Short mmCIF file of C-alpha atoms and ligand atoms in Angstrom, two decimals:
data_model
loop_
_atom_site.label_atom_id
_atom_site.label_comp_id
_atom_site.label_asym_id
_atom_site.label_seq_id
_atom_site.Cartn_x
_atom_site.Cartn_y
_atom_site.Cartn_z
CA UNK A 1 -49.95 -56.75 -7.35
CA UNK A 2 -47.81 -54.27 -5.14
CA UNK A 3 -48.38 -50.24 -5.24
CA UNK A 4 -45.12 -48.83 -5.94
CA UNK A 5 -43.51 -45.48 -5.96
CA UNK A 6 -41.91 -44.98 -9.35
CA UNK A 7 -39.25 -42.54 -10.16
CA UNK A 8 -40.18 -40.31 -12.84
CA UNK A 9 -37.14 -37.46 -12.71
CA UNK A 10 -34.72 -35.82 -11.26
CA UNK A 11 -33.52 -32.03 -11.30
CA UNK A 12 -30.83 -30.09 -9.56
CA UNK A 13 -29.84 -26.71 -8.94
CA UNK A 14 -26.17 -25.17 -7.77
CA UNK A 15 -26.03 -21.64 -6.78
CA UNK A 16 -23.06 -19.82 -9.59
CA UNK A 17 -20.51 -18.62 -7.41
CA UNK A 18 -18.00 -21.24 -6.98
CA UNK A 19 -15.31 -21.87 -4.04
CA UNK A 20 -11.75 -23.35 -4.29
CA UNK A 21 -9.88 -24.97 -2.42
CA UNK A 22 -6.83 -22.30 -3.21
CA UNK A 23 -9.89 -19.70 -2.25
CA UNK A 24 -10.17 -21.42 0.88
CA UNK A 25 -6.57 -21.46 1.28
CA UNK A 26 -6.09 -17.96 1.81
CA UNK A 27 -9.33 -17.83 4.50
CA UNK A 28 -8.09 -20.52 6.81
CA UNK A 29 -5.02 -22.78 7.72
CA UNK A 30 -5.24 -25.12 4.94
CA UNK A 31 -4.08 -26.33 1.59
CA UNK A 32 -5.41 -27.36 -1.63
CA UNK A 33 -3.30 -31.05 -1.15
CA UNK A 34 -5.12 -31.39 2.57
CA UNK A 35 -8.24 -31.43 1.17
CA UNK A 36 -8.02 -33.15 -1.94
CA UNK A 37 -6.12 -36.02 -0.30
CA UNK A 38 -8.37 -36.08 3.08
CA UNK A 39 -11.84 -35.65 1.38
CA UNK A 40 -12.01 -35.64 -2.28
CA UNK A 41 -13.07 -32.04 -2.88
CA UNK A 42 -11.83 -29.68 -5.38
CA UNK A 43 -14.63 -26.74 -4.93
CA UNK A 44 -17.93 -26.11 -3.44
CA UNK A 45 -20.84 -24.38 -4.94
CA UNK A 46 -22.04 -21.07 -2.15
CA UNK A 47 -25.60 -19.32 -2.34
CA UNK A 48 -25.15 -15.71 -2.93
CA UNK A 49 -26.45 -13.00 -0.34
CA UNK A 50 -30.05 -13.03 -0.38
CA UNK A 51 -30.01 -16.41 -2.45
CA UNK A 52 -32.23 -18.54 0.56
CA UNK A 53 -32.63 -22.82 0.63
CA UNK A 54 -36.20 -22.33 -0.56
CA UNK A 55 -34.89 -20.45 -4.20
CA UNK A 56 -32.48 -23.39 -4.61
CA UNK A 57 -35.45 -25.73 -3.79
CA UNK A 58 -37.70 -24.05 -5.77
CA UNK A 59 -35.05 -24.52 -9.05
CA UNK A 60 -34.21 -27.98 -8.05
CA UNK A 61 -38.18 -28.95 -8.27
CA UNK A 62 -39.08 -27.25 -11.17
CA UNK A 63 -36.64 -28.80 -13.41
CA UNK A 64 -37.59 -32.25 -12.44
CA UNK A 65 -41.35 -31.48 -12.68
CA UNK A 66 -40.15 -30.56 -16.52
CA UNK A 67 -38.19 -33.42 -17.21
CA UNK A 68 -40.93 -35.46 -15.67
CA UNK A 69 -43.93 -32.75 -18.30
CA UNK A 70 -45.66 -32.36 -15.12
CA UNK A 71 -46.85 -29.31 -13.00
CA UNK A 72 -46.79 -27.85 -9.41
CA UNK A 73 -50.19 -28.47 -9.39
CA UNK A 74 -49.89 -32.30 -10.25
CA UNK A 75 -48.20 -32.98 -6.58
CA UNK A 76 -50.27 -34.06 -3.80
CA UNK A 77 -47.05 -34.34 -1.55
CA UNK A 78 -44.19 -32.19 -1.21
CA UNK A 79 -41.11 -33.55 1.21
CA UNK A 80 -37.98 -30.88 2.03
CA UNK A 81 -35.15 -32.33 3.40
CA UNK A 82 -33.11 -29.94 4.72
CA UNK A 83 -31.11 -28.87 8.09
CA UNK A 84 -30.96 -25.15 6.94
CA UNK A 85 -34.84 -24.10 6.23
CA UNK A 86 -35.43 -20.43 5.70
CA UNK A 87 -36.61 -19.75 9.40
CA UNK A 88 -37.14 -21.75 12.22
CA UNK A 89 -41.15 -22.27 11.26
CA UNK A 90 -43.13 -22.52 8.69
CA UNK A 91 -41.59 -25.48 7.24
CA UNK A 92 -39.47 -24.19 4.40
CA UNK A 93 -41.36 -27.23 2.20
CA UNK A 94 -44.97 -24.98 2.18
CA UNK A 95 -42.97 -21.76 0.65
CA UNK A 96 -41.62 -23.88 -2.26
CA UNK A 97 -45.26 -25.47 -2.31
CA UNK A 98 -46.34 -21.85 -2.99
CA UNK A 99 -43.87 -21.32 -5.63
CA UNK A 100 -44.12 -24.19 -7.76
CA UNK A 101 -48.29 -23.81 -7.89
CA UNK A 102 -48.66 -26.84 -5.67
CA UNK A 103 -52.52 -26.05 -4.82
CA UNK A 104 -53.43 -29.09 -2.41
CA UNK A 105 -52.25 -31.64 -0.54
CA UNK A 106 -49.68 -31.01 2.21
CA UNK A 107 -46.10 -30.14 2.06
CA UNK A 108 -43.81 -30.59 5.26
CA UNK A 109 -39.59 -30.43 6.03
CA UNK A 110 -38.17 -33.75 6.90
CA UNK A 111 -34.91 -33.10 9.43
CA UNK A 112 -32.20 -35.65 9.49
CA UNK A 113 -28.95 -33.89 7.89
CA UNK A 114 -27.10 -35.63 5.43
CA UNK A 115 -29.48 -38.58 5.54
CA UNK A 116 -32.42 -36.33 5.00
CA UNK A 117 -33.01 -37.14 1.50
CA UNK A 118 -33.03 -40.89 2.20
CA UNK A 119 -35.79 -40.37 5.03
CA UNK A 120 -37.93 -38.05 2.84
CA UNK A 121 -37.74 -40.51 0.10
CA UNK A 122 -38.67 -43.44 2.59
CA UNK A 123 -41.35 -41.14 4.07
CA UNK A 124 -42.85 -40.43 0.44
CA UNK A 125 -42.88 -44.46 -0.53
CA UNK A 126 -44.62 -45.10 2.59
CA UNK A 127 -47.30 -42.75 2.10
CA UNK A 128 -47.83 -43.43 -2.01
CA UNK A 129 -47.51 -47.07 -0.82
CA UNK A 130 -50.34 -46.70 1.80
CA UNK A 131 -52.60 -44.97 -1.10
CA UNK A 132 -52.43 -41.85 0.89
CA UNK A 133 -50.47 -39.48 -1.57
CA UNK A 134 -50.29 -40.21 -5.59
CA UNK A 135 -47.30 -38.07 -6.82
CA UNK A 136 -44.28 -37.23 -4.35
CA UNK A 137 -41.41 -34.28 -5.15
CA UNK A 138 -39.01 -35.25 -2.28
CA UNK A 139 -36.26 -32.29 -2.25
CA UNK A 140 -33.54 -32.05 -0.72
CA UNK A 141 -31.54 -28.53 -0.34
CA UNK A 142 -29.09 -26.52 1.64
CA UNK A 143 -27.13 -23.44 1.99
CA UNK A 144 -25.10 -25.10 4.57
CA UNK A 145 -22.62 -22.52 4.05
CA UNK A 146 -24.69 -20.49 6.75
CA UNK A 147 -24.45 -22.37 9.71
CA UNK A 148 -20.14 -22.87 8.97
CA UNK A 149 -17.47 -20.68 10.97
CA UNK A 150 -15.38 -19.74 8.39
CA UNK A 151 -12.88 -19.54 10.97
CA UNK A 152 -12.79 -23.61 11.36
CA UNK A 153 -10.73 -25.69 9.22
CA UNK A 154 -12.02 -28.39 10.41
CA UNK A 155 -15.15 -27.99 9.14
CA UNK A 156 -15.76 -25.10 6.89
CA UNK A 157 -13.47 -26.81 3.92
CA UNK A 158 -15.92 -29.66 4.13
CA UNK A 159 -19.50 -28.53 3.13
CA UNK A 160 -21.00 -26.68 -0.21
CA UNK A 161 -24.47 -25.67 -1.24
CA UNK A 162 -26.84 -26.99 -3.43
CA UNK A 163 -30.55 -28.71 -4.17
CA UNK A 164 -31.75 -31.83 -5.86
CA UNK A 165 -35.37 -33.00 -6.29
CA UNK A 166 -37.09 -36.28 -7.59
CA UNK A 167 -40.57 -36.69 -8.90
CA UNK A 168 -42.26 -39.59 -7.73
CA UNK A 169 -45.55 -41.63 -8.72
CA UNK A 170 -47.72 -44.31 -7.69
CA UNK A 171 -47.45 -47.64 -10.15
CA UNK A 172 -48.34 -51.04 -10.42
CA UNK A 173 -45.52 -53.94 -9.43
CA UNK A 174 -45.56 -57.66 -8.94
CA UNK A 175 -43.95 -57.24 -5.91
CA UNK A 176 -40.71 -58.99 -6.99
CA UNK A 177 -37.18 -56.99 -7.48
CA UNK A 178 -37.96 -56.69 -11.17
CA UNK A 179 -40.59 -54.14 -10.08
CA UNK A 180 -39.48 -50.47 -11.32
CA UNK A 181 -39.81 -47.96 -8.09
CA UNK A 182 -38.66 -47.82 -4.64
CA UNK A 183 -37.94 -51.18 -3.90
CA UNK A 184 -37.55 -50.75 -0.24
CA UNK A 185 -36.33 -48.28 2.08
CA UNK A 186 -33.93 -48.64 5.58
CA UNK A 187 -33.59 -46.03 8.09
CA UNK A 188 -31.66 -45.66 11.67
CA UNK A 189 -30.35 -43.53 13.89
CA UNK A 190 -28.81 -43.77 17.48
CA UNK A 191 -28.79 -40.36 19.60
CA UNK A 192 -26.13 -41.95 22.09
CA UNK A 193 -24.12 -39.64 19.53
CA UNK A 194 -25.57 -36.48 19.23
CA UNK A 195 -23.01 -34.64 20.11
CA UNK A 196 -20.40 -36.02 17.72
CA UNK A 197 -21.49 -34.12 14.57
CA UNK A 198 -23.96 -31.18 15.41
CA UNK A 199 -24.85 -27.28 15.72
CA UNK A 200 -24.39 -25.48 18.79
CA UNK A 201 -27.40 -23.49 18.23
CA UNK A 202 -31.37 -23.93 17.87
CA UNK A 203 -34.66 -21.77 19.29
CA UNK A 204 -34.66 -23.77 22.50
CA UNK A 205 -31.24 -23.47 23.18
CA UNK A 206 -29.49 -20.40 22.74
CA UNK A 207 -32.02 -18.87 19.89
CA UNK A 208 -29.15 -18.59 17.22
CA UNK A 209 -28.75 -20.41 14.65
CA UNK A 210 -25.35 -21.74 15.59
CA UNK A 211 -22.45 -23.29 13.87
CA UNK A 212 -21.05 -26.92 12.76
CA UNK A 213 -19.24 -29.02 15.03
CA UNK A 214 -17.57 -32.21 14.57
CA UNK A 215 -15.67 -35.49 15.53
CA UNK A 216 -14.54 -36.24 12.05
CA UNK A 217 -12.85 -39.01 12.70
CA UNK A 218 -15.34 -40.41 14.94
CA UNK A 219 -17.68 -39.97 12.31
CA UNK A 220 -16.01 -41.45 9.47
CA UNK A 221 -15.27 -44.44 11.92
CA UNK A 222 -18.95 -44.95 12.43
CA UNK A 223 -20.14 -44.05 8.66
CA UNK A 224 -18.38 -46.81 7.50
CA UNK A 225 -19.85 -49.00 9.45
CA UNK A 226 -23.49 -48.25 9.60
CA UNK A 227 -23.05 -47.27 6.03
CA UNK A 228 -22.04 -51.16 4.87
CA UNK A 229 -25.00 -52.23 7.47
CA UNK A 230 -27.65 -49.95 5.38
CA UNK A 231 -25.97 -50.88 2.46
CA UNK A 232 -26.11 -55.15 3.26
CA UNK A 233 -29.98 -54.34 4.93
CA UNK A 234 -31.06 -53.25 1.24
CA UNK A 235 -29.51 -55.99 -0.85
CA UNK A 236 -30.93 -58.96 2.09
CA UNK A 237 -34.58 -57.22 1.65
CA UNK A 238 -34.71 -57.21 -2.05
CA UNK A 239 -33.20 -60.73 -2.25
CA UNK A 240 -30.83 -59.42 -4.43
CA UNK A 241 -26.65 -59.76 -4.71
CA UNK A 242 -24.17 -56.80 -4.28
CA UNK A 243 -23.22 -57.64 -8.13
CA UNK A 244 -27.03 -56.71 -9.12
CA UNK A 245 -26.55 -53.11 -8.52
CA UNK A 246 -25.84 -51.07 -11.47
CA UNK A 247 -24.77 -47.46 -9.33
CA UNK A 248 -24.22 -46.41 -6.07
CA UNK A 249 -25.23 -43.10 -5.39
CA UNK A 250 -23.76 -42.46 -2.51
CA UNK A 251 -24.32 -39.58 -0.03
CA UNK A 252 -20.81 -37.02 -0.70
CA UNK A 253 -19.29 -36.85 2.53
CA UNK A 254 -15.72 -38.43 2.27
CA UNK A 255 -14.26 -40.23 -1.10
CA UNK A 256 -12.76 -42.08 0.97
CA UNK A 257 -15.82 -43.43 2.51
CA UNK A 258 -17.38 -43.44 -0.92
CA UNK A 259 -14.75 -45.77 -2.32
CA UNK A 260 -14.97 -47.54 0.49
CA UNK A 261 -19.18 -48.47 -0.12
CA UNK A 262 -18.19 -49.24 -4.01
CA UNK A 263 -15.24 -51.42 -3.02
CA UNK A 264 -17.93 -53.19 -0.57
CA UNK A 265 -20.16 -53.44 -3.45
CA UNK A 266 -17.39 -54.67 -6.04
CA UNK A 267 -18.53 -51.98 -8.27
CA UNK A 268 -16.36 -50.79 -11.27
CA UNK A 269 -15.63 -46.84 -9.73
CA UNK A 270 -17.42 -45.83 -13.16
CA UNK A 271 -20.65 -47.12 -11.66
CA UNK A 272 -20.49 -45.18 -8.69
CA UNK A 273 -22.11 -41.68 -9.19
CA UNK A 274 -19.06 -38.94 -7.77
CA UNK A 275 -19.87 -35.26 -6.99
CA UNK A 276 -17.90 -34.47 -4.07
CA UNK A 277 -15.31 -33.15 -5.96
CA UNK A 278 -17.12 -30.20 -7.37
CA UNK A 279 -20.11 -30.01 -4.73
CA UNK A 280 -18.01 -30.81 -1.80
CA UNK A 281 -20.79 -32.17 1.22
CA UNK A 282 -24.09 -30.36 0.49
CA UNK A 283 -25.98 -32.65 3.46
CA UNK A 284 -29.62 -33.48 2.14
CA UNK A 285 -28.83 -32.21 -1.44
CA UNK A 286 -26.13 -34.61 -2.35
CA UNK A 287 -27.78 -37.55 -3.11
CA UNK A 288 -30.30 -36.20 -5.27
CA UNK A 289 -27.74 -33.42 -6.99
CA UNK A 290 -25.70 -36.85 -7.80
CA UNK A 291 -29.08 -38.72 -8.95
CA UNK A 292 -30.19 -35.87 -11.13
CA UNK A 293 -26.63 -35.92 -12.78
CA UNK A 294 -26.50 -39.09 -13.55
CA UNK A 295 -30.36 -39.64 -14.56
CA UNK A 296 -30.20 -36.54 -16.67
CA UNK A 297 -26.65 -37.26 -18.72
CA UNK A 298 -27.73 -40.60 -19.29
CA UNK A 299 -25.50 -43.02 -17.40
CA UNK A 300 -28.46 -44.52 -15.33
CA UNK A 301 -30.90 -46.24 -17.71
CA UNK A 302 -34.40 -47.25 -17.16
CA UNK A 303 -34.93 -50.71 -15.43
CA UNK A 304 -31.29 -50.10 -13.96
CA UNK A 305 -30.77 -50.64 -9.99
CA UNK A 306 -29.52 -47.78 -7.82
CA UNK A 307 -28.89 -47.94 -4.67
CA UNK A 308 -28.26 -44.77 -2.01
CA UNK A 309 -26.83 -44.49 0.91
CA UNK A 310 -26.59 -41.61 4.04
CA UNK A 311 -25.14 -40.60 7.15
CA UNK A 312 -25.31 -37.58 8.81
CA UNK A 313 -25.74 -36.15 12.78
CA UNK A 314 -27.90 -37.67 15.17
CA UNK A 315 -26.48 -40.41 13.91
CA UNK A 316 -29.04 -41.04 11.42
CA UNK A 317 -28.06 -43.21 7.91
CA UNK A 318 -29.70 -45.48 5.69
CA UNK A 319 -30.34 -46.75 2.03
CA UNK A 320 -32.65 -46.67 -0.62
CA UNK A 321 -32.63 -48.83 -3.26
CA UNK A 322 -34.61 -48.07 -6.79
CA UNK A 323 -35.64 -49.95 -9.72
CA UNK A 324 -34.87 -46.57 -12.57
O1 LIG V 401 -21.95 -35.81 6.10
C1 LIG V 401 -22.01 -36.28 7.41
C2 LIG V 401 -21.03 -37.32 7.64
N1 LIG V 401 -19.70 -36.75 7.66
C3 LIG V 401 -18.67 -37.50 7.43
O2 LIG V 401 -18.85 -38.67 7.12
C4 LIG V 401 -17.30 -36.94 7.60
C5 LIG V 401 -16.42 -37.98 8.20
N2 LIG V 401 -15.08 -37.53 8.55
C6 LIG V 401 -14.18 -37.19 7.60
O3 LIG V 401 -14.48 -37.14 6.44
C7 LIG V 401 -12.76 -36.96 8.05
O4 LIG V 401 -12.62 -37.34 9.39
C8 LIG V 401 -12.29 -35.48 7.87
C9 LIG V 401 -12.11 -35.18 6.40
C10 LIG V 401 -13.28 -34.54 8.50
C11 LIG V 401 -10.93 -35.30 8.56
O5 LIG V 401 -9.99 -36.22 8.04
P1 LIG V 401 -9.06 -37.06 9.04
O6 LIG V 401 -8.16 -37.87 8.19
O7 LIG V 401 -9.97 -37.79 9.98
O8 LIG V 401 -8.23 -35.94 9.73
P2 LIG V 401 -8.18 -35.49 11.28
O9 LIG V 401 -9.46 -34.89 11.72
O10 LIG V 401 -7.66 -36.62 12.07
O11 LIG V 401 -7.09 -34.37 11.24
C12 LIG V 401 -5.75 -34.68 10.91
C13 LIG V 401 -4.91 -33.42 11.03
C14 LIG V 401 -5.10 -32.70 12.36
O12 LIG V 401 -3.84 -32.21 12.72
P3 LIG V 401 -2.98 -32.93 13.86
O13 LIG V 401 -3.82 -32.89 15.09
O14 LIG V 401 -2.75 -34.33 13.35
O15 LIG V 401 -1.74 -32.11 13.92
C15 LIG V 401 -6.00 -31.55 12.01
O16 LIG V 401 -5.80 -30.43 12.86
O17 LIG V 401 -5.30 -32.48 10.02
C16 LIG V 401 -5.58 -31.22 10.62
N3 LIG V 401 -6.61 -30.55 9.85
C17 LIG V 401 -6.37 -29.81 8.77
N4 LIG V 401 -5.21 -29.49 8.15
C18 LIG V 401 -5.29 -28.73 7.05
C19 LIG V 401 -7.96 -30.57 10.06
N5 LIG V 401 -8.58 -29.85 9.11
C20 LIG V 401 -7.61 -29.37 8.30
C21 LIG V 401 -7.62 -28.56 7.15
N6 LIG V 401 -6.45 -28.27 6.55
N7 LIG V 401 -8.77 -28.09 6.61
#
């Protein structure tokens, strides 16, 4: 017998005020055509004034605790992935553990950008694996739109707002790839490139906040790359082939680099979960905002493989792959 961490739900939440590309167009240097054709995106979901990471993490929980008929109170472990918490400490995670009734247990953020949600996920299995925590919400949420200079084309067209959440629970497996759950979980990162994608802020450094930088084509270079090593890390593990995967749901960076994972994969596009369009890049939300769309309209059916994938700054990436 194996302890595994099985995936109850999924919920989402996108702040109402919605972005276009023509929008954008009369900000900054840019067109609707540049950004369709370089990216993917259409729009991008922004929190309104006032309207913090924590309220978008707080919606994005509670509707997966309903879809999953459970309570705040039935978590032992919280996990917030995000790169834009509420203030520089307490960990953003122990105000939504307040709001959603979560009594005990502990609740912490998890920081690796756009991979975030992977490594809260991975953190989560480990601990339900170990026997140390019995039910898991792993969020992840931004209002990245804070930390963008609106004055940058080169990255404020990019990013979006936005929260997704999972429920997870301890179960019983064989320990085979039939199990349902997490069936395993990669993670990397290499700070020779910290300076490719990053903010020019922080408390230690200049006590701002600061705004995104980046190397976009140096990151796409490398995302593609680590992104197919992730991807090939999962499949080896579970002693599975690239045709057992039913979806990709991939982090929403690039559709380019998207079709570029479901093309590696040899997956019909309609099994590969697309957001970007209307969410644009919301970092640590995107994976589970495309999870919780696809889990909750139907497409991904219990017993089905799905298998995610991140990269964000540090570099950090790396995959998740789950038995629905
Ligand atoms: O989530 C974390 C991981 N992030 C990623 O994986 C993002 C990876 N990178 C990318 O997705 C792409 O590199 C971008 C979408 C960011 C950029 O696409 P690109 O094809 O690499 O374009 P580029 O940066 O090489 O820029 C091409 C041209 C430049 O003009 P010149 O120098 O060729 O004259 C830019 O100045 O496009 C220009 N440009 C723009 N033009 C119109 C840059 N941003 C814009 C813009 N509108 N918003």
């Amino acid at each position: 017998m194996a302890r595994r961490s099985l995936l109850l739900s999924a919920g989402s939440y996108l702040p109402k005020e919605i972005l276009t590309n023509a929008d954008l167009a009369k900000r900054v240097d840019t067109t609707d055509d540049w950004i369709s054709q370089r990216t993917g995106i259409k729009q991008r979901h922004i929190a309104a004034p006032g309207e913090l990471t924590s309220d978008l993490a707080v919606h994005a929980a509670e509707q997966a605790l309903h879809h999953a008929g459970l309570r705040g109170a039935d978590i032992d472990m919280l996990i917030l992935a995000t790169t834009t918490p509420d203030h520089t400490f307490p960990a953003t995670a122990t105000k939504v553990q307040q709001r959603i009734g979560m009594k005990g247990g502990f609740a912490m953020d998890v920081q690796a950008v756009c991979s975030g949600f992977v490594f809260g996920l991975a953190t989560a299995d480990n601990f339900i694996r170990a026997g140390q925590a019995h039910r898991a919400l792993v969020i992840g949420a931004e209002t990245f739109s804070r930390i963008l200079d609106w004055k940058d084309r080169n990255t404020c067209v990019l990013f979006g707002d936005g929260a997704g959440a999972v429920v997870l629970e301890a179960g019983e497996g064989d320990g085979t790839s039939k199990d349902r759950g997490v069936l395993c979980t990669h993670l990397f990162s290499d700070g020779t490139y910290y300076d490719k994608l990053y903010v020019d802020g922080g408390p230690s450094t200049t006590q701002t906040a600061g705004f995104v930088h980046m190397e976009g084509k140096e990151v796409f270079r490398h995302a593609v790359v680590n992104l197919a090593a992730a991807v090939d890390a999962a499949i080896a593990s579970a002693g599975i082939k690239a045709d057992d995967v039913d979806w990709l749901v991939p982090h929403q960076a690039n559709r380019r680099i998207i079709d570029s994972m479901g093309n590696k994969l040899k997956l019909a596009p309609e099994k590969v979960v697309v957001t970007i369009d209307r969410h644009a890049n919301t970092s640590a939300a995107s994976i589970p905002l495309a999870l919780a769309e696809a889990v909750n309209d139907g497409r991904i059916q219990r017993g089905q493989l799905v298998l995610m994938e991140a990269m964000g700054g540090g570099f950090t990436w790396g995959s998740a792959l789950i038995r629905y």
